[in-house]
């Protein structure tokens, strides 16, 4: 969950699916320390994790508003590259739901999109939600 419209659409879709199957819903965001050339001071890891957690909570609240969903939603903030975090967590999941920003096939191959990496490497079925579902 990065807070983008495709990620929010994926969360809505996943919540409906979790309701249908009686499953728990994990909303996950990942963060990583940016790579820099040379020495540049960075924020402490705790600050980066806290900032990622705020983005996650804000995004979850924007999807569900004041009315809590009919499913248990567990928010997780994990260190690492988003695609790798999701692939790793998929080993313990029944279904992985991700949003797609709609890059072209060629562009997605060049930038290594998160959804593409999840489809290719996840340990469970993957649903890619496109648009504002």
Short mmCIF file of N, CA and C in Angstrom, two decimals:
data_model
loop_
_atom_site.label_atom_id
_atom_site.label_comp_id
_atom_site.label_asym_id
_atom_site.label_seq_id
_atom_site.Cartn_x
_atom_site.Cartn_y
_atom_site.Cartn_z
N UNK A 1 0.85 -1.17 0.00
CA UNK A 1 0.00 0.00 0.00
C UNK A 1 0.89 1.23 0.00
N UNK A 2 0.88 1.93 -1.10
CA UNK A 2 1.68 3.15 -1.18
C UNK A 2 0.81 4.41 -1.18
N UNK A 3 -0.50 4.22 -1.04
CA UNK A 3 -1.40 5.36 -1.00
C UNK A 3 -1.89 5.83 -2.36
N UNK A 4 -1.38 5.24 -3.43
CA UNK A 4 -1.79 5.65 -4.78
C UNK A 4 -3.21 5.18 -5.07
N UNK A 5 -3.87 5.80 -6.06
CA UNK A 5 -5.21 5.33 -6.44
C UNK A 5 -5.25 3.85 -6.80
N UNK A 6 -4.29 3.30 -7.57
CA UNK A 6 -4.35 1.85 -7.84
C UNK A 6 -4.21 1.01 -6.57
N UNK A 7 -3.40 1.44 -5.63
CA UNK A 7 -3.24 0.69 -4.37
C UNK A 7 -4.53 0.74 -3.55
N UNK A 8 -5.18 1.89 -3.53
CA UNK A 8 -6.46 1.99 -2.81
C UNK A 8 -7.52 1.12 -3.47
N UNK A 9 -7.53 1.07 -4.82
CA UNK A 9 -8.48 0.20 -5.52
C UNK A 9 -8.21 -1.26 -5.18
N UNK A 10 -6.95 -1.64 -5.10
CA UNK A 10 -6.59 -3.01 -4.75
C UNK A 10 -7.05 -3.33 -3.33
N UNK A 11 -6.92 -2.39 -2.41
CA UNK A 11 -7.36 -2.62 -1.03
C UNK A 11 -8.87 -2.80 -0.96
N UNK A 12 -9.63 -2.01 -1.73
CA UNK A 12 -11.09 -2.17 -1.77
C UNK A 12 -11.45 -3.56 -2.30
N UNK A 13 -10.77 -3.98 -3.39
CA UNK A 13 -11.04 -5.29 -3.97
C UNK A 13 -10.71 -6.39 -2.97
N UNK A 14 -9.56 -6.26 -2.32
CA UNK A 14 -9.13 -7.27 -1.34
C UNK A 14 -10.08 -7.34 -0.16
N UNK A 15 -10.61 -6.21 0.28
CA UNK A 15 -11.55 -6.21 1.40
C UNK A 15 -12.83 -6.96 1.02
N UNK A 16 -13.31 -6.76 -0.19
CA UNK A 16 -14.51 -7.49 -0.63
C UNK A 16 -14.23 -8.99 -0.71
N UNK A 17 -13.07 -9.35 -1.21
CA UNK A 17 -12.71 -10.76 -1.30
C UNK A 17 -12.56 -11.37 0.10
N UNK A 18 -11.94 -10.64 1.01
CA UNK A 18 -11.77 -11.13 2.38
C UNK A 18 -13.13 -11.34 3.05
N UNK A 19 -14.07 -10.44 2.79
CA UNK A 19 -15.43 -10.61 3.32
C UNK A 19 -16.05 -11.90 2.80
N UNK A 20 -15.91 -12.14 1.50
CA UNK A 20 -16.50 -13.33 0.88
C UNK A 20 -15.90 -14.63 1.42
N UNK A 21 -14.63 -14.62 1.74
CA UNK A 21 -13.94 -15.83 2.16
C UNK A 21 -13.76 -15.92 3.67
N UNK A 22 -14.17 -14.89 4.41
CA UNK A 22 -13.99 -14.89 5.86
C UNK A 22 -12.52 -14.81 6.27
N UNK A 23 -11.73 -14.14 5.47
CA UNK A 23 -10.29 -14.06 5.71
C UNK A 23 -9.90 -12.76 6.41
N UNK A 24 -8.73 -12.77 6.99
CA UNK A 24 -8.11 -11.57 7.55
C UNK A 24 -7.41 -10.85 6.41
N UNK A 25 -7.42 -9.53 6.44
CA UNK A 25 -6.82 -8.72 5.39
C UNK A 25 -5.58 -8.02 5.94
N UNK A 26 -4.45 -8.23 5.28
CA UNK A 26 -3.22 -7.54 5.65
C UNK A 26 -2.97 -6.42 4.66
N UNK A 27 -2.87 -5.21 5.15
CA UNK A 27 -2.49 -4.06 4.34
C UNK A 27 -1.01 -3.82 4.63
N UNK A 28 -0.20 -3.93 3.61
CA UNK A 28 1.25 -3.91 3.80
C UNK A 28 1.87 -2.73 3.06
N UNK A 29 2.81 -2.08 3.72
CA UNK A 29 3.64 -1.09 3.05
C UNK A 29 5.09 -1.44 3.34
N UNK A 30 5.95 -1.12 2.41
CA UNK A 30 7.38 -1.40 2.56
C UNK A 30 8.16 -0.11 2.41
N UNK A 31 9.27 -0.06 3.08
CA UNK A 31 10.15 1.10 2.98
C UNK A 31 11.59 0.60 2.88
N UNK A 32 12.42 1.42 2.27
CA UNK A 32 13.83 1.08 2.22
C UNK A 32 14.66 2.35 2.25
N UNK A 33 15.87 2.21 2.72
CA UNK A 33 16.79 3.35 2.76
C UNK A 33 17.22 3.63 1.33
N UNK A 34 17.05 4.89 0.87
CA UNK A 34 17.43 5.21 -0.50
C UNK A 34 18.93 5.02 -0.72
N UNK A 35 19.28 4.59 -1.90
CA UNK A 35 20.70 4.45 -2.24
C UNK A 35 21.22 5.80 -2.73
N UNK A 36 22.33 6.22 -2.17
CA UNK A 36 22.95 7.49 -2.57
C UNK A 36 24.38 7.23 -3.02
N UNK A 37 24.84 8.06 -3.87
CA UNK A 37 26.26 8.04 -4.23
C UNK A 37 26.95 9.03 -3.32
N UNK A 38 27.97 8.59 -2.65
CA UNK A 38 28.68 9.47 -1.73
C UNK A 38 27.98 9.50 -0.39
N UNK A 39 28.46 10.34 0.48
CA UNK A 39 27.92 10.44 1.83
C UNK A 39 26.84 11.50 1.89
N UNK A 40 25.66 11.09 2.29
CA UNK A 40 24.55 12.00 2.49
C UNK A 40 23.85 11.57 3.76
N UNK A 41 23.64 12.50 4.70
CA UNK A 41 22.93 12.09 5.92
C UNK A 41 21.50 11.69 5.60
N UNK A 42 21.05 10.64 6.22
CA UNK A 42 19.67 10.18 6.02
C UNK A 42 18.94 10.17 7.35
N UNK A 43 17.64 10.07 7.28
CA UNK A 43 16.82 9.98 8.50
C UNK A 43 17.07 8.63 9.15
N UNK A 44 16.97 8.56 10.46
CA UNK A 44 17.10 7.26 11.13
C UNK A 44 16.04 6.29 10.63
N UNK A 45 16.36 5.00 10.67
CA UNK A 45 15.43 3.97 10.20
C UNK A 45 14.08 4.06 10.91
N UNK A 46 14.09 4.39 12.19
CA UNK A 46 12.83 4.49 12.94
C UNK A 46 11.94 5.57 12.33
N UNK A 47 12.54 6.69 11.90
CA UNK A 47 11.75 7.76 11.28
C UNK A 47 11.16 7.32 9.95
N UNK A 48 11.93 6.57 9.18
CA UNK A 48 11.44 6.11 7.88
C UNK A 48 10.31 5.11 8.06
N UNK A 49 10.45 4.20 9.01
CA UNK A 49 9.39 3.22 9.28
C UNK A 49 8.14 3.93 9.79
N UNK A 50 8.32 4.94 10.65
CA UNK A 50 7.17 5.68 11.18
C UNK A 50 6.46 6.43 10.06
N UNK A 51 7.23 7.05 9.17
CA UNK A 51 6.62 7.78 8.04
C UNK A 51 5.85 6.82 7.14
N UNK A 52 6.41 5.64 6.88
CA UNK A 52 5.72 4.64 6.06
C UNK A 52 4.44 4.19 6.73
N UNK A 53 4.49 4.03 8.05
CA UNK A 53 3.29 3.64 8.80
C UNK A 53 2.20 4.68 8.72
N UNK A 54 2.57 5.95 8.74
CA UNK A 54 1.58 7.03 8.63
C UNK A 54 0.93 7.02 7.25
N UNK A 55 1.74 6.79 6.21
CA UNK A 55 1.19 6.70 4.85
C UNK A 55 0.20 5.54 4.78
N UNK A 56 0.57 4.41 5.36
CA UNK A 56 -0.31 3.23 5.35
C UNK A 56 -1.62 3.51 6.07
N UNK A 57 -1.54 4.03 7.27
CA UNK A 57 -2.76 4.30 8.05
C UNK A 57 -3.65 5.31 7.35
N UNK A 58 -3.05 6.35 6.78
CA UNK A 58 -3.83 7.36 6.05
C UNK A 58 -4.52 6.73 4.85
N UNK A 59 -3.81 5.87 4.12
CA UNK A 59 -4.40 5.23 2.95
C UNK A 59 -5.53 4.28 3.33
N UNK A 60 -5.32 3.49 4.38
CA UNK A 60 -6.36 2.56 4.84
C UNK A 60 -7.59 3.35 5.27
N UNK A 61 -7.37 4.43 6.02
CA UNK A 61 -8.51 5.26 6.46
C UNK A 61 -9.21 5.92 5.28
N UNK A 62 -8.47 6.27 4.23
CA UNK A 62 -9.11 6.90 3.07
C UNK A 62 -9.98 5.90 2.32
N UNK A 63 -9.64 4.63 2.37
CA UNK A 63 -10.44 3.61 1.70
C UNK A 63 -11.69 3.27 2.50
N UNK A 64 -11.54 3.11 3.80
CA UNK A 64 -12.66 2.64 4.62
C UNK A 64 -13.41 3.77 5.32
N UNK A 65 -12.85 4.96 5.35
CA UNK A 65 -13.52 6.09 5.99
C UNK A 65 -13.79 5.84 7.45
N UNK A 66 -14.87 6.41 7.94
CA UNK A 66 -15.24 6.27 9.34
C UNK A 66 -15.88 4.91 9.64
N UNK A 67 -16.39 4.25 8.61
CA UNK A 67 -17.03 2.95 8.81
C UNK A 67 -15.98 1.86 8.70
N UNK A 68 -15.73 1.14 9.76
CA UNK A 68 -14.74 0.05 9.67
C UNK A 68 -15.25 -1.03 8.73
N UNK A 69 -14.32 -1.70 8.05
CA UNK A 69 -14.74 -2.76 7.12
C UNK A 69 -15.30 -3.95 7.91
N UNK A 70 -15.97 -4.83 7.21
CA UNK A 70 -16.55 -6.03 7.84
C UNK A 70 -15.52 -7.13 8.03
N UNK A 71 -14.25 -6.82 7.84
CA UNK A 71 -13.18 -7.79 8.00
C UNK A 71 -12.10 -7.21 8.91
N UNK A 72 -11.32 -8.10 9.48
CA UNK A 72 -10.19 -7.64 10.29
C UNK A 72 -9.08 -7.17 9.35
N UNK A 73 -8.62 -5.94 9.56
CA UNK A 73 -7.54 -5.38 8.76
C UNK A 73 -6.32 -5.22 9.66
N UNK A 74 -5.23 -5.85 9.25
CA UNK A 74 -3.97 -5.77 9.98
C UNK A 74 -3.00 -4.96 9.14
N UNK A 75 -2.50 -3.87 9.71
CA UNK A 75 -1.52 -3.04 9.01
C UNK A 75 -0.12 -3.52 9.35
N UNK A 76 0.71 -3.69 8.30
CA UNK A 76 2.10 -4.13 8.49
C UNK A 76 3.04 -3.18 7.76
N UNK A 77 4.08 -2.76 8.45
CA UNK A 77 5.13 -1.93 7.87
C UNK A 77 6.40 -2.77 7.88
N UNK A 78 6.95 -3.01 6.70
CA UNK A 78 8.09 -3.91 6.57
C UNK A 78 9.26 -3.21 5.87
N UNK A 79 10.48 -3.43 6.33
CA UNK A 79 11.64 -2.88 5.62
C UNK A 79 11.96 -3.71 4.39
N UNK A 80 12.37 -3.05 3.32
CA UNK A 80 12.78 -3.75 2.11
C UNK A 80 12.12 -3.21 0.87
N UNK A 81 12.54 -3.73 -0.26
CA UNK A 81 11.94 -3.33 -1.54
C UNK A 81 10.51 -3.87 -1.58
N UNK A 82 9.55 -3.07 -2.02
CA UNK A 82 8.14 -3.50 -1.99
C UNK A 82 7.89 -4.84 -2.66
N UNK A 83 8.45 -5.07 -3.83
CA UNK A 83 8.19 -6.34 -4.52
C UNK A 83 8.73 -7.51 -3.72
N UNK A 84 9.93 -7.39 -3.18
CA UNK A 84 10.52 -8.49 -2.42
C UNK A 84 9.74 -8.74 -1.14
N UNK A 85 9.32 -7.68 -0.47
CA UNK A 85 8.53 -7.84 0.76
C UNK A 85 7.24 -8.60 0.46
N UNK A 86 6.54 -8.20 -0.60
CA UNK A 86 5.28 -8.86 -0.95
C UNK A 86 5.49 -10.31 -1.37
N UNK A 87 6.52 -10.56 -2.15
CA UNK A 87 6.81 -11.94 -2.56
C UNK A 87 7.12 -12.79 -1.32
N UNK A 88 7.92 -12.27 -0.41
CA UNK A 88 8.24 -13.02 0.81
C UNK A 88 6.99 -13.29 1.63
N UNK A 89 6.14 -12.29 1.81
CA UNK A 89 4.93 -12.47 2.61
C UNK A 89 3.93 -13.39 1.92
N UNK A 90 4.00 -13.48 0.59
CA UNK A 90 3.06 -14.33 -0.14
C UNK A 90 3.23 -15.80 0.20
N UNK A 91 4.36 -16.16 0.78
CA UNK A 91 4.58 -17.56 1.17
C UNK A 91 3.61 -17.99 2.27
N UNK A 92 3.03 -17.03 2.97
CA UNK A 92 2.10 -17.32 4.07
C UNK A 92 0.70 -16.81 3.77
N UNK A 93 0.41 -16.54 2.50
CA UNK A 93 -0.88 -15.95 2.13
C UNK A 93 -1.67 -16.89 1.23
N UNK A 94 -2.99 -16.70 1.23
CA UNK A 94 -3.87 -17.44 0.31
C UNK A 94 -3.99 -16.71 -1.02
N UNK A 95 -3.83 -15.39 -0.97
CA UNK A 95 -4.00 -14.56 -2.15
C UNK A 95 -3.24 -13.25 -1.94
N UNK A 96 -2.60 -12.77 -2.98
CA UNK A 96 -1.90 -11.48 -2.96
C UNK A 96 -2.62 -10.56 -3.93
N UNK A 97 -3.02 -9.39 -3.46
CA UNK A 97 -3.71 -8.41 -4.29
C UNK A 97 -2.86 -7.16 -4.37
N UNK A 98 -2.55 -6.75 -5.59
CA UNK A 98 -1.73 -5.55 -5.80
C UNK A 98 -2.41 -4.65 -6.82
N UNK A 99 -2.10 -3.38 -6.75
CA UNK A 99 -2.58 -2.43 -7.74
C UNK A 99 -1.56 -2.28 -8.85
N UNK A 100 -2.00 -1.81 -9.99
CA UNK A 100 -1.10 -1.58 -11.11
C UNK A 100 -1.24 -0.14 -11.56
N UNK A 101 -0.13 0.51 -11.76
CA UNK A 101 -0.14 1.90 -12.21
C UNK A 101 -0.34 2.02 -13.72
N UNK A 102 -0.42 0.87 -14.41
CA UNK A 102 -0.76 0.90 -15.83
C UNK A 102 0.40 1.16 -16.76
N UNK A 103 1.64 0.85 -16.37
CA UNK A 103 2.76 1.00 -17.30
C UNK A 103 2.59 0.03 -18.45
N UNK A 104 3.13 0.39 -19.56
CA UNK A 104 3.06 -0.52 -20.70
C UNK A 104 3.91 -1.76 -20.41
N UNK A 105 3.69 -2.80 -21.20
CA UNK A 105 4.46 -4.03 -21.01
C UNK A 105 5.95 -3.75 -21.13
N UNK A 106 6.33 -2.99 -22.14
CA UNK A 106 7.75 -2.69 -22.34
C UNK A 106 8.28 -1.83 -21.20
N UNK A 107 7.54 -0.79 -20.83
CA UNK A 107 7.97 0.08 -19.73
C UNK A 107 8.05 -0.67 -18.43
N UNK A 108 7.08 -1.56 -18.17
CA UNK A 108 7.09 -2.35 -16.95
C UNK A 108 8.31 -3.25 -16.88
N UNK A 109 8.69 -3.79 -18.05
CA UNK A 109 9.86 -4.66 -18.06
C UNK A 109 11.12 -3.87 -17.75
N UNK A 110 11.19 -2.65 -18.22
CA UNK A 110 12.37 -1.82 -17.96
C UNK A 110 12.46 -1.37 -16.51
N UNK A 111 11.33 -1.01 -15.91
CA UNK A 111 11.39 -0.49 -14.55
C UNK A 111 11.18 -1.56 -13.49
N UNK A 112 10.79 -2.77 -13.89
CA UNK A 112 10.60 -3.85 -12.92
C UNK A 112 9.49 -3.55 -11.95
N UNK A 113 8.30 -3.30 -12.45
CA UNK A 113 7.18 -2.90 -11.60
C UNK A 113 6.89 -3.92 -10.51
N UNK A 114 6.39 -3.43 -9.40
CA UNK A 114 6.06 -4.28 -8.26
C UNK A 114 5.04 -5.34 -8.66
N UNK A 115 3.99 -4.94 -9.35
CA UNK A 115 2.96 -5.92 -9.71
C UNK A 115 3.53 -6.99 -10.62
N UNK A 116 4.37 -6.62 -11.55
CA UNK A 116 4.96 -7.60 -12.45
C UNK A 116 5.84 -8.58 -11.68
N UNK A 117 6.64 -8.10 -10.76
CA UNK A 117 7.50 -8.97 -9.95
C UNK A 117 6.66 -9.92 -9.10
N UNK A 118 5.55 -9.42 -8.56
CA UNK A 118 4.68 -10.26 -7.74
C UNK A 118 4.05 -11.36 -8.57
N UNK A 119 3.57 -11.03 -9.76
CA UNK A 119 2.95 -12.03 -10.63
C UNK A 119 3.96 -13.12 -10.98
N UNK A 120 5.19 -12.74 -11.22
CA UNK A 120 6.21 -13.71 -11.65
C UNK A 120 6.77 -14.54 -10.51
N UNK A 121 6.78 -14.01 -9.27
CA UNK A 121 7.52 -14.68 -8.22
C UNK A 121 6.73 -15.03 -6.95
N UNK A 122 5.49 -14.63 -6.85
CA UNK A 122 4.72 -14.88 -5.62
C UNK A 122 4.52 -16.39 -5.41
N UNK A 123 4.33 -16.74 -4.16
CA UNK A 123 4.13 -18.14 -3.76
C UNK A 123 2.65 -18.50 -3.68
N UNK A 124 1.77 -17.60 -4.06
CA UNK A 124 0.33 -17.83 -4.02
C UNK A 124 -0.29 -17.15 -5.23
N UNK A 125 -1.58 -17.36 -5.48
CA UNK A 125 -2.23 -16.65 -6.58
C UNK A 125 -2.16 -15.13 -6.37
N UNK A 126 -2.10 -14.39 -7.48
CA UNK A 126 -1.99 -12.93 -7.45
C UNK A 126 -3.12 -12.33 -8.27
N UNK A 127 -3.76 -11.31 -7.71
CA UNK A 127 -4.75 -10.52 -8.43
C UNK A 127 -4.15 -9.13 -8.62
N UNK A 128 -4.12 -8.65 -9.86
CA UNK A 128 -3.65 -7.31 -10.16
C UNK A 128 -4.87 -6.48 -10.51
N UNK A 129 -5.14 -5.48 -9.69
CA UNK A 129 -6.30 -4.61 -9.88
C UNK A 129 -5.85 -3.39 -10.67
N UNK A 130 -6.49 -3.18 -11.80
CA UNK A 130 -6.17 -2.01 -12.65
C UNK A 130 -7.34 -1.04 -12.57
N UNK A 131 -7.04 0.22 -12.59
CA UNK A 131 -8.08 1.24 -12.57
C UNK A 131 -8.62 1.48 -11.18
N UNK A 132 -9.76 2.16 -11.11
CA UNK A 132 -10.37 2.52 -9.82
C UNK A 132 -11.52 1.60 -9.52
N UNK A 133 -11.24 0.38 -9.18
CA UNK A 133 -12.25 -0.62 -8.92
C UNK A 133 -13.07 -0.26 -7.73
#
